[in-house]
């Protein structure tokens, strides 16, 4: 796919996420691996109206070489790509239900959400919680990279999800699955729930391994 088309794809997915309320204001960012570097959404930009031509371009060393300056959260993306060579795209949102779950005090930090549906298991599987770090704290980059070597999706406490995919569509759909599952989890919070059992989860993982 040409770089022009990939830029358009980022803008299209960004607009779709924005329209449906999965991102707001200038929050959230998207990156995509290209042959000789990365495309990344610019700092201060709204995913709702990205101009494909001004999307940031980084070289193989992660240096900004064209377009507007990249998101200040570029380190989340670069740490993930270093840890997961198969990752082709990354989506990071401040999507409401995922952030809400990340603020609960009694969640399991090893795996935040129960396996409520087969599609959640197929697209996310396990979701570890990364402790809260203040904006700009360089230690977050180190912890994210460490966790990304074992998980393609993580939830930043009091902040939001970061999800890698083998394509941009893959990363977007997995992020949406996570957001919808967080919503279900909150809807069901005062009810007795019956998540999938260990055997059902194992069967899905065997049939649909997450290859990212
Ligand atoms: Zn963020």
PDB file of C-alpha atoms and ligand atoms in Angstrom:
ATOM      1  CA  UNK A   1       0.000   0.000   0.000  1.00  0.00           C
ATOM      2  CA  UNK A   2       1.379   3.450  -0.897  1.00  0.00           C
ATOM      3  CA  UNK A   3       2.357   5.882   1.850  1.00  0.00           C
ATOM      4  CA  UNK A   4      -0.380   8.249   0.641  1.00  0.00           C
ATOM      5  CA  UNK A   5      -2.989   5.527   1.091  1.00  0.00           C
ATOM      6  CA  UNK A   6      -1.609   4.620   4.541  1.00  0.00           C
ATOM      7  CA  UNK A   7      -1.824   8.281   5.609  1.00  0.00           C
ATOM      8  CA  UNK A   8      -5.436   8.355   4.431  1.00  0.00           C
ATOM      9  CA  UNK A   9      -6.110   5.154   6.336  1.00  0.00           C
ATOM     10  CA  UNK A  10      -4.835   6.709   9.600  1.00  0.00           C
ATOM     11  CA  UNK A  11      -7.053   9.779   9.040  1.00  0.00           C
ATOM     12  CA  UNK A  12     -10.079   7.579   8.206  1.00  0.00           C
ATOM     13  CA  UNK A  13      -9.726   5.382  11.288  1.00  0.00           C
ATOM     14  CA  UNK A  14      -9.042   8.462  13.449  1.00  0.00           C
ATOM     15  CA  UNK A  15     -12.241  10.133  12.193  1.00  0.00           C
ATOM     16  CA  UNK A  16     -14.236   6.951  12.751  1.00  0.00           C
ATOM     17  CA  UNK A  17     -12.989   6.614  16.361  1.00  0.00           C
ATOM     18  CA  UNK A  18     -13.683  10.307  17.028  1.00  0.00           C
ATOM     19  CA  UNK A  19     -17.176  10.233  15.509  1.00  0.00           C
ATOM     20  CA  UNK A  20     -18.165   7.366  17.761  1.00  0.00           C
ATOM     21  CA  UNK A  21     -16.835   9.024  20.917  1.00  0.00           C
ATOM     22  CA  UNK A  22     -13.928   6.636  21.450  1.00  0.00           C
ATOM     23  CA  UNK A  23     -11.589   9.631  21.509  1.00  0.00           C
ATOM     24  CA  UNK A  24     -12.181  13.335  22.126  1.00  0.00           C
ATOM     25  CA  UNK A  25     -10.369  16.674  22.087  1.00  0.00           C
ATOM     26  CA  UNK A  26      -6.722  16.172  21.138  1.00  0.00           C
ATOM     27  CA  UNK A  27      -6.404  12.894  23.061  1.00  0.00           C
ATOM     28  CA  UNK A  28      -5.366   9.568  21.604  1.00  0.00           C
ATOM     29  CA  UNK A  29      -2.750   8.717  19.006  1.00  0.00           C
ATOM     30  CA  UNK A  30      -2.134   6.246  16.203  1.00  0.00           C
ATOM     31  CA  UNK A  31       1.079   4.984  14.602  1.00  0.00           C
ATOM     32  CA  UNK A  32       1.838   2.733  11.663  1.00  0.00           C
ATOM     33  CA  UNK A  33       5.081   1.043  10.634  1.00  0.00           C
ATOM     34  CA  UNK A  34       6.208   1.753   7.063  1.00  0.00           C
ATOM     35  CA  UNK A  35       9.196   0.378   5.125  1.00  0.00           C
ATOM     36  CA  UNK A  36      11.709   2.907   6.412  1.00  0.00           C
ATOM     37  CA  UNK A  37      10.202   4.185   9.636  1.00  0.00           C
ATOM     38  CA  UNK A  38       6.825   5.158  11.041  1.00  0.00           C
ATOM     39  CA  UNK A  39       3.820   7.389  10.473  1.00  0.00           C
ATOM     40  CA  UNK A  40       2.423   8.903  13.670  1.00  0.00           C
ATOM     41  CA  UNK A  41      -0.390  11.312  14.530  1.00  0.00           C
ATOM     42  CA  UNK A  42       0.914  14.809  15.358  1.00  0.00           C
ATOM     43  CA  UNK A  43       1.035  16.427  18.783  1.00  0.00           C
ATOM     44  CA  UNK A  44      -2.027  18.501  19.659  1.00  0.00           C
ATOM     45  CA  UNK A  45      -4.037  17.076  16.756  1.00  0.00           C
ATOM     46  CA  UNK A  46      -7.587  15.801  16.990  1.00  0.00           C
ATOM     47  CA  UNK A  47      -8.086  12.322  15.569  1.00  0.00           C
ATOM     48  CA  UNK A  48     -11.400  13.699  14.273  1.00  0.00           C
ATOM     49  CA  UNK A  49      -9.894  15.847  11.531  1.00  0.00           C
ATOM     50  CA  UNK A  50      -6.377  14.696  10.691  1.00  0.00           C
ATOM     51  CA  UNK A  51      -4.830  16.062   7.504  1.00  0.00           C
ATOM     52  CA  UNK A  52      -3.150  13.018   5.881  1.00  0.00           C
ATOM     53  CA  UNK A  53      -0.415  15.276   4.440  1.00  0.00           C
ATOM     54  CA  UNK A  54       0.763  16.604   7.841  1.00  0.00           C
ATOM     55  CA  UNK A  55       0.855  13.294   9.714  1.00  0.00           C
ATOM     56  CA  UNK A  56       4.341  12.943  11.256  1.00  0.00           C
ATOM     57  CA  UNK A  57       6.919  10.726   9.670  1.00  0.00           C
ATOM     58  CA  UNK A  58       9.753   9.209  11.740  1.00  0.00           C
ATOM     59  CA  UNK A  59      12.840   7.455  10.378  1.00  0.00           C
ATOM     60  CA  UNK A  60      14.082   4.031  11.461  1.00  0.00           C
ATOM     61  CA  UNK A  61      15.805   5.572  14.496  1.00  0.00           C
ATOM     62  CA  UNK A  62      12.567   7.282  15.532  1.00  0.00           C
ATOM     63  CA  UNK A  63      13.732  10.759  14.487  1.00  0.00           C
ATOM     64  CA  UNK A  64      11.107  13.185  13.220  1.00  0.00           C
ATOM     65  CA  UNK A  65      11.863  13.743   9.523  1.00  0.00           C
ATOM     66  CA  UNK A  66       8.673  15.155   7.961  1.00  0.00           C
ATOM     67  CA  UNK A  67       5.174  16.429   8.669  1.00  0.00           C
ATOM     68  CA  UNK A  68       4.120  18.026  11.959  1.00  0.00           C
ATOM     69  CA  UNK A  69       5.899  17.092  15.225  1.00  0.00           C
ATOM     70  CA  UNK A  70       4.718  13.682  16.503  1.00  0.00           C
ATOM     71  CA  UNK A  71       2.547  13.115  19.588  1.00  0.00           C
ATOM     72  CA  UNK A  72       4.252  13.660  22.956  1.00  0.00           C
ATOM     73  CA  UNK A  73       3.249  10.059  23.707  1.00  0.00           C
ATOM     74  CA  UNK A  74       5.484   8.768  20.864  1.00  0.00           C
ATOM     75  CA  UNK A  75       7.545   6.892  23.493  1.00  0.00           C
ATOM     76  CA  UNK A  76       4.565   4.580  24.167  1.00  0.00           C
ATOM     77  CA  UNK A  77       4.626   3.566  20.516  1.00  0.00           C
ATOM     78  CA  UNK A  78       8.410   3.261  20.121  1.00  0.00           C
ATOM     79  CA  UNK A  79       8.722   1.110  23.269  1.00  0.00           C
ATOM     80  CA  UNK A  80       6.028  -1.205  21.938  1.00  0.00           C
ATOM     81  CA  UNK A  81       7.662  -1.535  18.497  1.00  0.00           C
ATOM     82  CA  UNK A  82      11.045  -2.300  20.082  1.00  0.00           C
ATOM     83  CA  UNK A  83       9.502  -5.012  22.250  1.00  0.00           C
ATOM     84  CA  UNK A  84       7.236  -6.486  19.537  1.00  0.00           C
ATOM     85  CA  UNK A  85       8.919  -6.642  16.136  1.00  0.00           C
ATOM     86  CA  UNK A  86       5.736  -8.071  14.535  1.00  0.00           C
ATOM     87  CA  UNK A  87       3.662  -5.028  15.505  1.00  0.00           C
ATOM     88  CA  UNK A  88       2.694  -2.967  12.431  1.00  0.00           C
ATOM     89  CA  UNK A  89       0.364  -0.473  14.103  1.00  0.00           C
ATOM     90  CA  UNK A  90      -0.452   0.879  17.549  1.00  0.00           C
ATOM     91  CA  UNK A  91      -3.528   2.656  18.885  1.00  0.00           C
ATOM     92  CA  UNK A  92      -3.596   4.547  22.187  1.00  0.00           C
ATOM     93  CA  UNK A  93      -6.862   6.097  23.391  1.00  0.00           C
ATOM     94  CA  UNK A  94      -8.275   7.748  26.495  1.00  0.00           C
ATOM     95  CA  UNK A  95     -11.548   5.904  25.808  1.00  0.00           C
ATOM     96  CA  UNK A  96     -14.007   6.416  28.658  1.00  0.00           C
ATOM     97  CA  UNK A  97     -14.923   2.884  29.757  1.00  0.00           C
ATOM     98  CA  UNK A  98     -11.365   1.558  29.573  1.00  0.00           C
ATOM     99  CA  UNK A  99     -10.141   4.557  31.573  1.00  0.00           C
ATOM    100  CA  UNK A 100     -12.957   4.042  34.092  1.00  0.00           C
ATOM    101  CA  UNK A 101     -11.875   0.433  34.642  1.00  0.00           C
ATOM    102  CA  UNK A 102      -8.239   1.580  34.969  1.00  0.00           C
ATOM    103  CA  UNK A 103      -9.316   3.758  37.943  1.00  0.00           C
ATOM    104  CA  UNK A 104     -10.979   0.959  39.954  1.00  0.00           C
ATOM    105  CA  UNK A 105      -9.111   0.013  43.111  1.00  0.00           C
ATOM    106  CA  UNK A 106     -10.015  -3.681  43.238  1.00  0.00           C
ATOM    107  CA  UNK A 107      -9.011  -4.893  39.766  1.00  0.00           C
ATOM    108  CA  UNK A 108      -6.407  -7.615  39.172  1.00  0.00           C
ATOM    109  CA  UNK A 109      -3.288  -5.833  37.849  1.00  0.00           C
ATOM    110  CA  UNK A 110      -2.127  -9.038  36.131  1.00  0.00           C
ATOM    111  CA  UNK A 111      -5.312  -9.266  34.068  1.00  0.00           C
ATOM    112  CA  UNK A 112      -7.794  -6.454  34.431  1.00  0.00           C
ATOM    113  CA  UNK A 113     -10.925  -7.778  32.672  1.00  0.00           C
ATOM    114  CA  UNK A 114     -12.631 -11.179  32.899  1.00  0.00           C
ATOM    115  CA  UNK A 115     -13.117 -13.189  29.681  1.00  0.00           C
ATOM    116  CA  UNK A 116     -16.709 -12.062  29.101  1.00  0.00           C
ATOM    117  CA  UNK A 117     -16.883 -12.957  25.392  1.00  0.00           C
ATOM    118  CA  UNK A 118     -15.029 -15.112  22.883  1.00  0.00           C
ATOM    119  CA  UNK A 119     -14.119 -12.063  20.773  1.00  0.00           C
ATOM    120  CA  UNK A 120     -12.456 -10.393  23.722  1.00  0.00           C
ATOM    121  CA  UNK A 121     -10.338 -13.512  24.256  1.00  0.00           C
ATOM    122  CA  UNK A 122      -9.536 -13.633  20.509  1.00  0.00           C
ATOM    123  CA  UNK A 123      -8.504  -9.980  20.211  1.00  0.00           C
ATOM    124  CA  UNK A 124      -7.101  -9.093  23.645  1.00  0.00           C
ATOM    125  CA  UNK A 125      -6.726 -12.185  25.839  1.00  0.00           C
ATOM    126  CA  UNK A 126      -4.826 -10.871  28.860  1.00  0.00           C
ATOM    127  CA  UNK A 127      -4.705  -7.224  29.811  1.00  0.00           C
ATOM    128  CA  UNK A 128      -2.157  -6.165  32.454  1.00  0.00           C
ATOM    129  CA  UNK A 129      -2.412  -2.846  34.285  1.00  0.00           C
ATOM    130  CA  UNK A 130       0.623  -0.558  34.179  1.00  0.00           C
ATOM    131  CA  UNK A 131       0.869   1.604  37.332  1.00  0.00           C
ATOM    132  CA  UNK A 132       0.172   5.322  37.115  1.00  0.00           C
ATOM    133  CA  UNK A 133       2.999   7.637  36.053  1.00  0.00           C
ATOM    134  CA  UNK A 134       2.730  11.424  35.833  1.00  0.00           C
ATOM    135  CA  UNK A 135       2.742  12.867  32.275  1.00  0.00           C
ATOM    136  CA  UNK A 136       6.316  13.162  31.057  1.00  0.00           C
ATOM    137  CA  UNK A 137       7.763  10.642  33.562  1.00  0.00           C
ATOM    138  CA  UNK A 138      10.433   8.783  31.558  1.00  0.00           C
ATOM    139  CA  UNK A 139       9.993   5.647  33.691  1.00  0.00           C
ATOM    140  CA  UNK A 140       6.676   4.942  31.978  1.00  0.00           C
ATOM    141  CA  UNK A 141       8.541   4.246  28.710  1.00  0.00           C
ATOM    142  CA  UNK A 142      10.715   1.623  30.418  1.00  0.00           C
ATOM    143  CA  UNK A 143       7.784  -0.139  32.116  1.00  0.00           C
ATOM    144  CA  UNK A 144       5.676  -0.123  28.930  1.00  0.00           C
ATOM    145  CA  UNK A 145       8.505  -1.642  26.876  1.00  0.00           C
ATOM    146  CA  UNK A 146       9.058  -4.329  29.509  1.00  0.00           C
ATOM    147  CA  UNK A 147       5.352  -5.240  29.589  1.00  0.00           C
ATOM    148  CA  UNK A 148       4.968  -5.042  25.781  1.00  0.00           C
ATOM    149  CA  UNK A 149       7.494  -7.855  25.367  1.00  0.00           C
ATOM    150  CA  UNK A 150       4.876 -10.162  26.941  1.00  0.00           C
ATOM    151  CA  UNK A 151       1.559  -8.516  25.965  1.00  0.00           C
ATOM    152  CA  UNK A 152       0.246  -6.868  22.777  1.00  0.00           C
ATOM    153  CA  UNK A 153      -2.271  -4.857  24.822  1.00  0.00           C
ATOM    154  CA  UNK A 154      -1.818  -3.025  28.125  1.00  0.00           C
ATOM    155  CA  UNK A 155      -3.922  -0.646  30.214  1.00  0.00           C
ATOM    156  CA  UNK A 156      -2.220   2.407  31.732  1.00  0.00           C
ATOM    157  CA  UNK A 157      -3.706   3.140  35.175  1.00  0.00           C
ATOM    158  CA  UNK A 158      -5.838   6.318  35.298  1.00  0.00           C
ATOM    159  CA  UNK A 159      -4.942   6.919  31.657  1.00  0.00           C
ATOM    160  CA  UNK A 160      -6.013   4.407  28.957  1.00  0.00           C
ATOM    161  CA  UNK A 161      -5.190   1.441  26.716  1.00  0.00           C
ATOM    162  CA  UNK A 162      -2.266   0.890  24.324  1.00  0.00           C
ATOM    163  CA  UNK A 163      -2.883  -1.855  21.755  1.00  0.00           C
ATOM    164  CA  UNK A 164      -0.651  -3.246  18.989  1.00  0.00           C
ATOM    165  CA  UNK A 165      -1.857  -5.004  15.846  1.00  0.00           C
ATOM    166  CA  UNK A 166      -0.411  -6.655  12.761  1.00  0.00           C
ATOM    167  CA  UNK A 167      -2.289  -4.013  10.734  1.00  0.00           C
ATOM    168  CA  UNK A 168      -3.968  -0.727  11.575  1.00  0.00           C
ATOM    169  CA  UNK A 169      -7.422  -2.298  11.209  1.00  0.00           C
ATOM    170  CA  UNK A 170      -6.348  -5.073  13.563  1.00  0.00           C
ATOM    171  CA  UNK A 171      -5.105  -2.613  16.234  1.00  0.00           C
ATOM    172  CA  UNK A 172      -8.260  -0.459  15.942  1.00  0.00           C
ATOM    173  CA  UNK A 173     -10.643  -3.431  16.159  1.00  0.00           C
ATOM    174  CA  UNK A 174      -8.797  -4.870  19.168  1.00  0.00           C
ATOM    175  CA  UNK A 175      -8.956  -1.469  20.916  1.00  0.00           C
ATOM    176  CA  UNK A 176     -12.696  -1.279  20.209  1.00  0.00           C
ATOM    177  CA  UNK A 177     -13.199  -4.808  21.541  1.00  0.00           C
ATOM    178  CA  UNK A 178     -11.367  -3.776  24.712  1.00  0.00           C
ATOM    179  CA  UNK A 179     -13.472  -0.628  25.115  1.00  0.00           C
ATOM    180  CA  UNK A 180     -16.752  -2.535  24.622  1.00  0.00           C
ATOM    181  CA  UNK A 181     -15.666  -5.218  27.091  1.00  0.00           C
ATOM    182  CA  UNK A 182     -14.776  -2.543  29.650  1.00  0.00           C
ATOM    183  CA  UNK A 183     -18.287  -1.136  29.109  1.00  0.00           C
ATOM    184  CA  UNK A 184     -19.863  -4.582  29.625  1.00  0.00           C
ATOM    185  CA  UNK A 185     -17.770  -5.086  32.740  1.00  0.00           C
ATOM    186  CA  UNK A 186     -19.032  -1.806  34.207  1.00  0.00           C
ATOM    187  CA  UNK A 187     -22.648  -2.582  33.203  1.00  0.00           C
ATOM    188  CA  UNK A 188     -22.409  -5.917  34.997  1.00  0.00           C
ATOM    189  CA  UNK A 189     -20.489  -4.689  37.998  1.00  0.00           C
ATOM    190  CA  UNK A 190     -23.327  -5.124  40.533  1.00  0.00           C
ATOM    191  CA  UNK A 191     -24.516  -8.423  39.056  1.00  0.00           C
ATOM    192  CA  UNK A 192     -23.358 -11.990  39.456  1.00  0.00           C
ATOM    193  CA  UNK A 193     -21.507 -12.732  36.236  1.00  0.00           C
ATOM    194  CA  UNK A 194     -20.621 -15.938  34.448  1.00  0.00           C
ATOM    195  CA  UNK A 195     -17.470 -15.281  32.412  1.00  0.00           C
ATOM    196  CA  UNK A 196     -16.074 -17.965  30.100  1.00  0.00           C
ATOM    197  CA  UNK A 197     -14.414 -20.721  32.122  1.00  0.00           C
ATOM    198  CA  UNK A 198     -10.759 -21.752  31.863  1.00  0.00           C
ATOM    199  CA  UNK A 199     -11.487 -24.611  29.425  1.00  0.00           C
ATOM    200  CA  UNK A 200     -13.534 -22.341  27.137  1.00  0.00           C
ATOM    201  CA  UNK A 201     -10.765 -19.716  27.160  1.00  0.00           C
ATOM    202  CA  UNK A 202      -8.111 -22.361  26.447  1.00  0.00           C
ATOM    203  CA  UNK A 203     -10.124 -23.706  23.492  1.00  0.00           C
ATOM    204  CA  UNK A 204     -10.461 -20.230  21.930  1.00  0.00           C
ATOM    205  CA  UNK A 205      -6.758 -19.507  22.429  1.00  0.00           C
ATOM    206  CA  UNK A 206      -5.819 -22.802  20.780  1.00  0.00           C
ATOM    207  CA  UNK A 207      -8.100 -22.202  17.785  1.00  0.00           C
ATOM    208  CA  UNK A 208      -7.434 -18.485  17.375  1.00  0.00           C
ATOM    209  CA  UNK A 209      -3.898 -17.752  18.610  1.00  0.00           C
ATOM    210  CA  UNK A 210      -3.053 -14.045  18.801  1.00  0.00           C
ATOM    211  CA  UNK A 211      -0.140 -13.659  16.391  1.00  0.00           C
ATOM    212  CA  UNK A 212       1.184 -10.281  17.226  1.00  0.00           C
TER     213      UNK A 212
HETATM  214 ZN1  LIG B   1      -2.456   9.100  26.652  1.00  0.00          ZN
END
